[in-house]
CSV table of C-alpha atoms in Angstrom, one decimal:
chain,number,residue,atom,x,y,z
A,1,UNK,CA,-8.2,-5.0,34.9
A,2,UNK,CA,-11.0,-6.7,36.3
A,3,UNK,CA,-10.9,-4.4,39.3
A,4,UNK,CA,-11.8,-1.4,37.2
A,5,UNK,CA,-15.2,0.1,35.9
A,6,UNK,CA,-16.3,-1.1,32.5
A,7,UNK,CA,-15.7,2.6,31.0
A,8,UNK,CA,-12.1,2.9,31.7
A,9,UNK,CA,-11.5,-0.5,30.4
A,10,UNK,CA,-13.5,0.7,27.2
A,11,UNK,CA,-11.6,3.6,27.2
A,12,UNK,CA,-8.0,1.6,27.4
A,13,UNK,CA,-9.4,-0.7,24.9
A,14,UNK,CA,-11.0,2.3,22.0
A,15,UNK,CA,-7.2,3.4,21.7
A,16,UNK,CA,-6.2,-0.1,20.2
A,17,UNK,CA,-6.0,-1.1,16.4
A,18,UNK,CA,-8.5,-3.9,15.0
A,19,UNK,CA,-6.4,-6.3,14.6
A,20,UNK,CA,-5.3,-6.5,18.5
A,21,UNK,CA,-9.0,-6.3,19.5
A,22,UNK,CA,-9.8,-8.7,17.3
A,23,UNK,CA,-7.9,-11.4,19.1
A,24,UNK,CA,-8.9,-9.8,22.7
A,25,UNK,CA,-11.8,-11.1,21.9
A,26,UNK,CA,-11.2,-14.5,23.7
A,27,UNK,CA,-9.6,-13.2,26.6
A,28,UNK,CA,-12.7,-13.0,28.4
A,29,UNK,CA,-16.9,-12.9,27.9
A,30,UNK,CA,-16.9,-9.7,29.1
A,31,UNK,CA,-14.3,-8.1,26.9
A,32,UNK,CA,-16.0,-10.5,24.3
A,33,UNK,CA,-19.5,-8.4,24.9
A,34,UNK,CA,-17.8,-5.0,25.2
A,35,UNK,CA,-16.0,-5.2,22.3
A,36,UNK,CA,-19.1,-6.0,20.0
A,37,UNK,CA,-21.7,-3.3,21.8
A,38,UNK,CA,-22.6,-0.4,19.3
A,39,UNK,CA,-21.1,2.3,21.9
A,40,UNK,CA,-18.0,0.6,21.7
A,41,UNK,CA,-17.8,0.2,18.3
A,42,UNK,CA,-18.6,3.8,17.9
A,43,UNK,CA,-16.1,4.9,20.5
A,44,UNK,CA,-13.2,3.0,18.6
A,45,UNK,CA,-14.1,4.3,15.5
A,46,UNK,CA,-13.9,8.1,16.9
A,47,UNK,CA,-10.6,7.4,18.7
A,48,UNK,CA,-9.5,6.1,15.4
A,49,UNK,CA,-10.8,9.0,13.9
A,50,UNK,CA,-9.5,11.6,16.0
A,51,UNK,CA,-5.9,10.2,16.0
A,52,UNK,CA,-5.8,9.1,12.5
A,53,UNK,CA,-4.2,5.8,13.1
A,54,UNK,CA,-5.0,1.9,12.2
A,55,UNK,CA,-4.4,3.0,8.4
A,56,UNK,CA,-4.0,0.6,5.5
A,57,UNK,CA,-3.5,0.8,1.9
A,58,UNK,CA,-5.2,-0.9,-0.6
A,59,UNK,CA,-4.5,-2.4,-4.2
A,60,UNK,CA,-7.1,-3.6,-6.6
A,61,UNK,CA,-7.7,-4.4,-9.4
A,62,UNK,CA,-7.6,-7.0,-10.9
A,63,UNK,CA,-7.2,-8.7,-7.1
A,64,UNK,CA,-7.5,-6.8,-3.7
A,65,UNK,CA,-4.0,-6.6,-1.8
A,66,UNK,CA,-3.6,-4.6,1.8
A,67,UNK,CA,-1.2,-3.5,3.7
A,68,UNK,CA,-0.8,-1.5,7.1
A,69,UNK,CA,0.6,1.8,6.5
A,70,UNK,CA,1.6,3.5,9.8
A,71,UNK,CA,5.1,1.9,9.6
A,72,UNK,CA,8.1,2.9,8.2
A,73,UNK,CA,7.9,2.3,4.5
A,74,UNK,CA,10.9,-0.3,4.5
A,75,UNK,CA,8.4,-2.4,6.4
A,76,UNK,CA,5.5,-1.9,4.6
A,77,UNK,CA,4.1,-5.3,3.1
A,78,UNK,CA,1.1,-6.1,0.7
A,79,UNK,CA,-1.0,-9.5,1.4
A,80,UNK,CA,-3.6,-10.9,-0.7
A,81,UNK,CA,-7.0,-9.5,0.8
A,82,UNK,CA,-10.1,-12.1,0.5
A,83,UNK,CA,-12.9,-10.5,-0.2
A,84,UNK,CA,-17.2,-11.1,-0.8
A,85,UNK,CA,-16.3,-11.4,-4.7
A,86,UNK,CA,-13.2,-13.9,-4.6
A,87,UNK,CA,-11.8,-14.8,-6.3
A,88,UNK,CA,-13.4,-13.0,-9.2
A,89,UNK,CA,-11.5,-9.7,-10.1
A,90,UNK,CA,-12.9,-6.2,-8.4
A,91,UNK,CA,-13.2,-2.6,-8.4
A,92,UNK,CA,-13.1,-0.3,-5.4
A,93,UNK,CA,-15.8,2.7,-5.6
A,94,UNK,CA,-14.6,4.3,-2.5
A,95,UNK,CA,-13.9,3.8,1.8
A,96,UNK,CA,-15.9,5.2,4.4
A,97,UNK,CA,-15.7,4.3,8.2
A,98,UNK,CA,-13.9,1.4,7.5
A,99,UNK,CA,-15.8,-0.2,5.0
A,100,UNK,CA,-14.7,-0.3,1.4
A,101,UNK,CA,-17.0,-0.6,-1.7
A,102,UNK,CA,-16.2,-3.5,-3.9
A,103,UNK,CA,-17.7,-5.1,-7.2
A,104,UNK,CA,-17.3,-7.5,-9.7
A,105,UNK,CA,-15.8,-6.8,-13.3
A,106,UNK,CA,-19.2,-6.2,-14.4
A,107,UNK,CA,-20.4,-3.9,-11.5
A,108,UNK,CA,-23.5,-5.6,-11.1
A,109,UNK,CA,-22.0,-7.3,-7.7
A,110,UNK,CA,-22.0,-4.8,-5.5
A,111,UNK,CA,-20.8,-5.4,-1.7
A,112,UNK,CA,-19.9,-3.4,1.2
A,113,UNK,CA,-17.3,-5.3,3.4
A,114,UNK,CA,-14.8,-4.6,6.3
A,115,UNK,CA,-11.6,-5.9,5.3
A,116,UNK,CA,-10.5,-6.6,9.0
A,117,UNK,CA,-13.7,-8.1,10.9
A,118,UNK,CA,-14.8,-9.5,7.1
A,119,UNK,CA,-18.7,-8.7,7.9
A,120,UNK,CA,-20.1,-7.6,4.8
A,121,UNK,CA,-23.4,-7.2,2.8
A,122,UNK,CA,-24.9,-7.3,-0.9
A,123,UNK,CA,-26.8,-4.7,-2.4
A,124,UNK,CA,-29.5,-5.3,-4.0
A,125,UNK,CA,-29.5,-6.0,-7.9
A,126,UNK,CA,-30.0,-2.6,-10.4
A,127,UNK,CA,-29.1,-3.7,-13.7
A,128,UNK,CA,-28.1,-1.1,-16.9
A,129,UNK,CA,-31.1,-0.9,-19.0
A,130,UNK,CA,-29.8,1.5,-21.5
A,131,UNK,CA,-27.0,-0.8,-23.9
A,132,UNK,CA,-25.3,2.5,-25.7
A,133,UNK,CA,-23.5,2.7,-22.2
A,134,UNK,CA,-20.3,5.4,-22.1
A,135,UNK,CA,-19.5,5.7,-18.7
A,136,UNK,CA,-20.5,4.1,-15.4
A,137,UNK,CA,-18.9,6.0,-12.4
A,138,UNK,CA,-19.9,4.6,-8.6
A,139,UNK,CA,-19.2,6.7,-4.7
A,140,UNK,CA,-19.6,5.1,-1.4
A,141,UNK,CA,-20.1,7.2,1.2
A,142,UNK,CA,-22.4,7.6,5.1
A,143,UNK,CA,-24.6,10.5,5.7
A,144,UNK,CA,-24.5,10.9,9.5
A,145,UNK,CA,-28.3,12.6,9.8
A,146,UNK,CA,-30.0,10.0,8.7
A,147,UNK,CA,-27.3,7.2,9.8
A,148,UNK,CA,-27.2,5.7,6.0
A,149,UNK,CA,-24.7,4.8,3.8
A,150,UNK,CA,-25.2,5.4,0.4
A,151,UNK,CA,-23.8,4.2,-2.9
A,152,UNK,CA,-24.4,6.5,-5.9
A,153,UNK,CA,-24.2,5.4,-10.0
A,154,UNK,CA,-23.7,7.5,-12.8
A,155,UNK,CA,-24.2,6.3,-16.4
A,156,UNK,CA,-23.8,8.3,-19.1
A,157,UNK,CA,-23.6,7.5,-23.1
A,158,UNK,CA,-25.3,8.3,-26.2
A,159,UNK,CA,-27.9,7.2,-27.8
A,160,UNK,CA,-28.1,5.8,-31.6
A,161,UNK,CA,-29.5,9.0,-33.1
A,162,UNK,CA,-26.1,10.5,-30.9
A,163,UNK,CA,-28.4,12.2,-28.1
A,164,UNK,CA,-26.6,12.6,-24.9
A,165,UNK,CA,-28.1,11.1,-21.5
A,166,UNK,CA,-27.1,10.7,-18.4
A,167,UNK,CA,-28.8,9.1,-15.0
A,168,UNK,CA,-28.3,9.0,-11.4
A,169,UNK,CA,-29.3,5.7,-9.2
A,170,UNK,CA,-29.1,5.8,-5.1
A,171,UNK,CA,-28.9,3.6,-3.2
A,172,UNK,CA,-29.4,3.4,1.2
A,173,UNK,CA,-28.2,1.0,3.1
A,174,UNK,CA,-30.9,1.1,5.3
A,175,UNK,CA,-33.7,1.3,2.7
A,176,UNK,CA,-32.2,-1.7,0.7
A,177,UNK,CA,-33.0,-0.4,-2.3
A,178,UNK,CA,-32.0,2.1,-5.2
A,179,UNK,CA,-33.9,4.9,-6.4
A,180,UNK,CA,-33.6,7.8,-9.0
A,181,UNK,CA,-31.8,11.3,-7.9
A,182,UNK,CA,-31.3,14.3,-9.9
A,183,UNK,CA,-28.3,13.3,-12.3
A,184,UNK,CA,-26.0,16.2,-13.9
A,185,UNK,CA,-26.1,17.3,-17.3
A,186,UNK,CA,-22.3,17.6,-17.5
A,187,UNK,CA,-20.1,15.5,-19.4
A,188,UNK,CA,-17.7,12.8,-16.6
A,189,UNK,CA,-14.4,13.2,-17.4
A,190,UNK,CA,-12.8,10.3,-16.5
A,191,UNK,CA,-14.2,7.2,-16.8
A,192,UNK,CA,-12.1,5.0,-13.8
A,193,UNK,CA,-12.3,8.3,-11.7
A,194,UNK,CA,-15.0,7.4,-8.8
A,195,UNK,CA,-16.6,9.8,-6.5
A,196,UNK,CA,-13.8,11.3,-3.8
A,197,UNK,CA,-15.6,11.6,-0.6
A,198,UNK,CA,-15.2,14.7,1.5
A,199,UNK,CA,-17.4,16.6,3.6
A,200,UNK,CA,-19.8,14.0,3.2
A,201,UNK,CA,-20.6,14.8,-0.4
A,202,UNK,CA,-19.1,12.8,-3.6
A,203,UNK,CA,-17.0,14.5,-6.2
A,204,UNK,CA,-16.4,14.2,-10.1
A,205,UNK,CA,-14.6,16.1,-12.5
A,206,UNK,CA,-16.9,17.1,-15.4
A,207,UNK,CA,-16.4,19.3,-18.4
A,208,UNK,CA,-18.9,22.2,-20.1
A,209,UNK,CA,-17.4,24.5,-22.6
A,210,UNK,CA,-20.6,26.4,-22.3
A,211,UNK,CA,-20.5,27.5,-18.6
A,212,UNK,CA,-16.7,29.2,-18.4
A,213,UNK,CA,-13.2,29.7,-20.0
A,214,UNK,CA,-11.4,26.3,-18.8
A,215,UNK,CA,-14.7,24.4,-19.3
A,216,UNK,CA,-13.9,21.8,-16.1
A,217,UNK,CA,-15.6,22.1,-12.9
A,218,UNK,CA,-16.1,19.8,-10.1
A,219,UNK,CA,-19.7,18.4,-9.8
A,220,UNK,CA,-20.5,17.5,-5.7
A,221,UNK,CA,-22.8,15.4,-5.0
A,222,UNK,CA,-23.9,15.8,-1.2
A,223,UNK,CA,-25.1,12.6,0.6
A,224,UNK,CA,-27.5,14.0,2.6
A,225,UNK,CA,-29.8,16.3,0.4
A,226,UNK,CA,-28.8,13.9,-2.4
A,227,UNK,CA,-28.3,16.9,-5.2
A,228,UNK,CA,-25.4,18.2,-7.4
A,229,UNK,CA,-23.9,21.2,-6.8
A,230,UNK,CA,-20.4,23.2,-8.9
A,231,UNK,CA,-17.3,24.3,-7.7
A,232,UNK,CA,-15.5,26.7,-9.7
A,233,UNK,CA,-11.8,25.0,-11.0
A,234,UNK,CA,-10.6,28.6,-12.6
A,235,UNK,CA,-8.5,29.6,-10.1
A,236,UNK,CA,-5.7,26.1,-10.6
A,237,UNK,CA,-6.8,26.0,-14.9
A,238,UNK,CA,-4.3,28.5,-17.0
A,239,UNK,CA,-6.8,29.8,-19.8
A,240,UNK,CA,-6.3,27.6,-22.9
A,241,UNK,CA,-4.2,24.7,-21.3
A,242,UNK,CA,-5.4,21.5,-22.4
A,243,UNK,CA,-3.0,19.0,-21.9
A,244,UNK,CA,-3.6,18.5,-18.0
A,245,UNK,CA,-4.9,15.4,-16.6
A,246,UNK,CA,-6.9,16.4,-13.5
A,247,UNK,CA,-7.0,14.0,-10.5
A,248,UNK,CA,-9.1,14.0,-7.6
A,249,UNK,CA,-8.3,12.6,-3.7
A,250,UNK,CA,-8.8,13.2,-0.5
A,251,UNK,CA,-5.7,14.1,2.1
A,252,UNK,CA,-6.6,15.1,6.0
A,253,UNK,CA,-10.2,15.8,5.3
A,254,UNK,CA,-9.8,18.6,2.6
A,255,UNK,CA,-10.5,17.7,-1.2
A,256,UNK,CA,-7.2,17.9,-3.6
A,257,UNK,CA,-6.7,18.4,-7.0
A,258,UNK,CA,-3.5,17.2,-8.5
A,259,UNK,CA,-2.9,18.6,-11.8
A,260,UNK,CA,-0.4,16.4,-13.9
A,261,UNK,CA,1.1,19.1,-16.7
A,262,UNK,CA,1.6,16.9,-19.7
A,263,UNK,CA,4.2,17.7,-22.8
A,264,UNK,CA,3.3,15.0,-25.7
A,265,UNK,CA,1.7,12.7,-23.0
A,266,UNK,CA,4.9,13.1,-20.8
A,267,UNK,CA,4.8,14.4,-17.4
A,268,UNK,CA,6.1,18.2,-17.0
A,269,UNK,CA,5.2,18.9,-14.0
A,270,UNK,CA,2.5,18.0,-11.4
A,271,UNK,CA,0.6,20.7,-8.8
A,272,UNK,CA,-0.8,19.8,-5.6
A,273,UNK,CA,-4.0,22.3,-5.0
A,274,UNK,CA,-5.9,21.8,-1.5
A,275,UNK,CA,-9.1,23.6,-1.1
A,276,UNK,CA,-8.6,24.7,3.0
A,277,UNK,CA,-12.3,26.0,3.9
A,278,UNK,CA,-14.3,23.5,2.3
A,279,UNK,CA,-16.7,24.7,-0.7
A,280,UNK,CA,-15.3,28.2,-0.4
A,281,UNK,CA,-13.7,28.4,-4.0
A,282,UNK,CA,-10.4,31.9,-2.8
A,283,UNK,CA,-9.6,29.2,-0.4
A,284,UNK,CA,-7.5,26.8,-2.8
A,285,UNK,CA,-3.9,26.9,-2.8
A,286,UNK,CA,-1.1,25.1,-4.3
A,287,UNK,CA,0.9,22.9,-1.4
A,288,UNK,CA,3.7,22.1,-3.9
A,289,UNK,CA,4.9,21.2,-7.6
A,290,UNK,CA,7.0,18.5,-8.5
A,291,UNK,CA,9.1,18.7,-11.6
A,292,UNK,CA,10.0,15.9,-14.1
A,293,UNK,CA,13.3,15.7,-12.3
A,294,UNK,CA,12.3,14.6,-9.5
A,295,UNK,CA,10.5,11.6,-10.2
A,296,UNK,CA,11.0,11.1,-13.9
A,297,UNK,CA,7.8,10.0,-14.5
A,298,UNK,CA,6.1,9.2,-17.9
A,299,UNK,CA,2.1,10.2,-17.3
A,300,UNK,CA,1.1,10.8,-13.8
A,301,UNK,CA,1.3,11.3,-10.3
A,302,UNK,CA,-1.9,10.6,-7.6
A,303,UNK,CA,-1.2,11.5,-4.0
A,304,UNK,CA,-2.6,9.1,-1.6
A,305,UNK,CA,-2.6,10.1,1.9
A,306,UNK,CA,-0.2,12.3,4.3
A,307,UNK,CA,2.2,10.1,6.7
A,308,UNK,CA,1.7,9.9,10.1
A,309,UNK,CA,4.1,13.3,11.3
A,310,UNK,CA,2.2,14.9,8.6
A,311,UNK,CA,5.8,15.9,6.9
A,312,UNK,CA,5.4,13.8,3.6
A,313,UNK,CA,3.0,12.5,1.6
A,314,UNK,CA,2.7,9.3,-0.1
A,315,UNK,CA,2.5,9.5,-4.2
A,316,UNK,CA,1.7,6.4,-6.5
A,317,UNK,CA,4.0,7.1,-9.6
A,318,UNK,CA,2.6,6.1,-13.0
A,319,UNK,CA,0.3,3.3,-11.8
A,320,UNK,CA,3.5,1.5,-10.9
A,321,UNK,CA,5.3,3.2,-8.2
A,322,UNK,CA,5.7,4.5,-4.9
A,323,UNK,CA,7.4,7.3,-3.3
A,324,UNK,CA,7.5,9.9,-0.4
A,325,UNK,CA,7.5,13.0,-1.0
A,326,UNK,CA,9.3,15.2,2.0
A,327,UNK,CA,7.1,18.3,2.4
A,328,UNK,CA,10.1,20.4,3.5
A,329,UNK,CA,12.7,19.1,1.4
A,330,UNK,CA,11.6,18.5,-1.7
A,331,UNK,CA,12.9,15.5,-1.8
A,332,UNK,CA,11.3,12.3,-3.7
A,333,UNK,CA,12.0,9.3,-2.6
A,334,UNK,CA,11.0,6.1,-4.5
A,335,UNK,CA,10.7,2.5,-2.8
A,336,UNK,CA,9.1,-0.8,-3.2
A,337,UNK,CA,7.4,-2.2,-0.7
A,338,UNK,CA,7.4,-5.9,-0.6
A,339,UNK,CA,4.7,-8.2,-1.8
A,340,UNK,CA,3.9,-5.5,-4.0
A,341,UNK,CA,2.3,-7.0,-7.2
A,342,UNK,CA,3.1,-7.3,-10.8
A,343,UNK,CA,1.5,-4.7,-12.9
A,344,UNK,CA,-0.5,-1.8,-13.2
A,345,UNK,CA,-1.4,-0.4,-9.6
A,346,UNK,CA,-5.0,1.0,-8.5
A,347,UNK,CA,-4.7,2.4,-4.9
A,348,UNK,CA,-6.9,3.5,-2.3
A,349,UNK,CA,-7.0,3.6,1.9
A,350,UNK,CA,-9.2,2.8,4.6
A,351,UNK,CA,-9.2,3.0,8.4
A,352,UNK,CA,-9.5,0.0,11.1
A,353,UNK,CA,-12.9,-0.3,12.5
A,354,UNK,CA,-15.3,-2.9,13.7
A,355,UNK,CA,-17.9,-1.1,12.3
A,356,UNK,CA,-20.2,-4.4,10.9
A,357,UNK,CA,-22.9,-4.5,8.0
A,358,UNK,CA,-24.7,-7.3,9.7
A,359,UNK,CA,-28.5,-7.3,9.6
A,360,UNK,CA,-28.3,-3.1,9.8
A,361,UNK,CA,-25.0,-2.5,11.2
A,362,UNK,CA,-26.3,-5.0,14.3
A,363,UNK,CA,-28.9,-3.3,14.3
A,364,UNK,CA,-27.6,0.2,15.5
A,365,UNK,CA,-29.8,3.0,15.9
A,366,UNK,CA,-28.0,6.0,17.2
A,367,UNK,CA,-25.4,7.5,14.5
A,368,UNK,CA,-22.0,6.6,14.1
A,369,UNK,CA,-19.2,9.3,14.3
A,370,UNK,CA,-18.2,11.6,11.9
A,371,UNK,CA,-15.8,14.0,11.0
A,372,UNK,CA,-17.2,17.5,11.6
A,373,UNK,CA,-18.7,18.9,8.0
A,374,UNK,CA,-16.5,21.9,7.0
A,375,UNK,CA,-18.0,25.0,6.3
């Protein structure tokens, strides 16, 4: 290796999961200074990106547990994560490059943190003034054209007198501080739903009864013009249904909607809609149903991300479960991984990277890689 030019050794190396580079870090000084240069970090993180691999699976709430994911399932094993916050209780807002959003049960500790390197960083204190609070909703997420990541807050409630209100707090990463954006006069949903990133914009489901027949839309927030903006939901609502519970994710880059079909707060059925060309409402179609037979489920089924062939996709079952769902079969099939905790499960995923949130991601200046917006 030492024979060989700096760039095919950085090359070699990019291809490599965290963990491995983590410990080549004492192999040598110069493998030591190439691992932690900006370029390097930025050409890992697009290999990683590029061959979606180095995936892990988080728990949280009430503690943080991860877990690598690109194994087979029968090996798949949770570990207590320690985090910025331990070991007080948290909340995940959201992933991005990497880095996860985390808080405290109050969400007034706020922290960005990379589970694998552990560099992480505050941000700055921006306390609730209004007390008649109804919901708080948070998104993490990085605007690559002005190399920033951004947290967003949305509180909405009603006053004594029973007036709505609702406001919108940013904050930059690289301003170190929040400021007021234009909020959305729609009512939030769901009030443990967080921002889903995709396309470098954060999403919510709100409701209007004044603006269409099913009165739910999806209110996108993009990162870098820091607005709102609707998408249409008609097209997956039946007119008049009301019992649906509407969830939100993320799976190869496209934004989802799984809608749970609910009987007297059971689960009838549960539809998988992906939206293929990205803000283009004709493009949504339904990439498959799953009946209460096959997973005999009591409220809900999320869909978490697609496994590595691309063939299944991995469900979280009533806050409680797992299971794979085969793609071509049909098939569910339930497991357990170990470690897994007792309780009610929250879930989310991040990549490995070495991005770090030291002193302005060490300083870097030239933008991190990014998944090409869709159009």
């Amino acid at each position: 290796m030492a024979v060989l030019p700096t760039e095919i050794i950085a090359e070699i190396l990019s291809k490599l999961p965290v963990k491995i580079l983590l410990r080549f870090l004492c192999v040598c000084k110069a493998w030591n200074l190439l691992i932690k240069t900006p370029n390097f970090i930025k050409l890992h993180l697009n290999q990683t990106l590029i061959s979606n691999s180095d995936r892990h699976i988080l728990l949280y709430y009430p503690f943080l547990y991860s877990a690598e994911l690109d194994i087979h399932h029968d090996r798949i094993s949770f570990s207590k994560l320690h985090h910025p916050l331990s070991p007080l209780q948290v909340h995940l807002f959201g992933s991005c490059n990497g880095i996860i959003c985390i808080a405290d049960p109050s969400k007034t500790d706020i922290f960005l943190f990379n589970p694998l390197t552990k560099s992480h960083r505050k941000l700055p204190a921006n306390k609730i003034l209004n007390s008649d609070i109804g919901y708080v909703l948070f998104g993490f997420g990085y605007d690559s054209k002005n190399d920033d990541y951004k947290v967003l807050r949305l509180v909405q409630g009603f006053t004594n007198d029973k007036m709505f209100y609702s406001e919108a707090k940013l904050c930059s990463l690289n301003n170190n501080s929040w400021k007021s954006v234009e909020g959305i006069s729609l009512y939030l949903i769901y009030a443990d739903c967080h921002g889903v990133l995709v396309n470098e914009a954060l999403h919510y489901i709100v409701n209007s009864e004044e603006l269409g027949s099913s009165g739910k839309f999806i209110a996108s927030f993009d990162l870098q013009n820091e607005s709102f903006s609707l998408m249409d939901c008609s097209k997956f609502l039946g007119k008049g249904e009301s019992n649906l519970m509407m969830l939100l994710t993320e799976l190869d880059g496209c934004l989802c909607v799984m809608v749970n079909h609910l009987n007297n707060f059971i689960l009838e059925r549960a539809d998988l809609w992906v939206m293929k060309e990205y803000g283009n409402k004709e493009s949504w179609a339904k990439l498959y149903s799953i009946g209460q037979e096959c997973v005999r489920s009591g409220m809900q089924i999320k869909p978490i991300v697609y496994s590595k062939d691309g063939k299944s996709i991995l469900l979280e079952i009533d806050v409680s479960k797992f299971a794979w769902y085969d793609l071509e079969s049909k098939n569910v099939e339930i497991f357990t991984p170990r470690g897994l905790p007792d309780g009610a499960l929250e879930t989310g995923c991040f990549i490995g990277s070495l991005v770090s949130l030291d002193n302005k991601l060490d300083s870097e200046k030239e933008t991190l890689p990014k998944k090409n917006k869709k159009k």
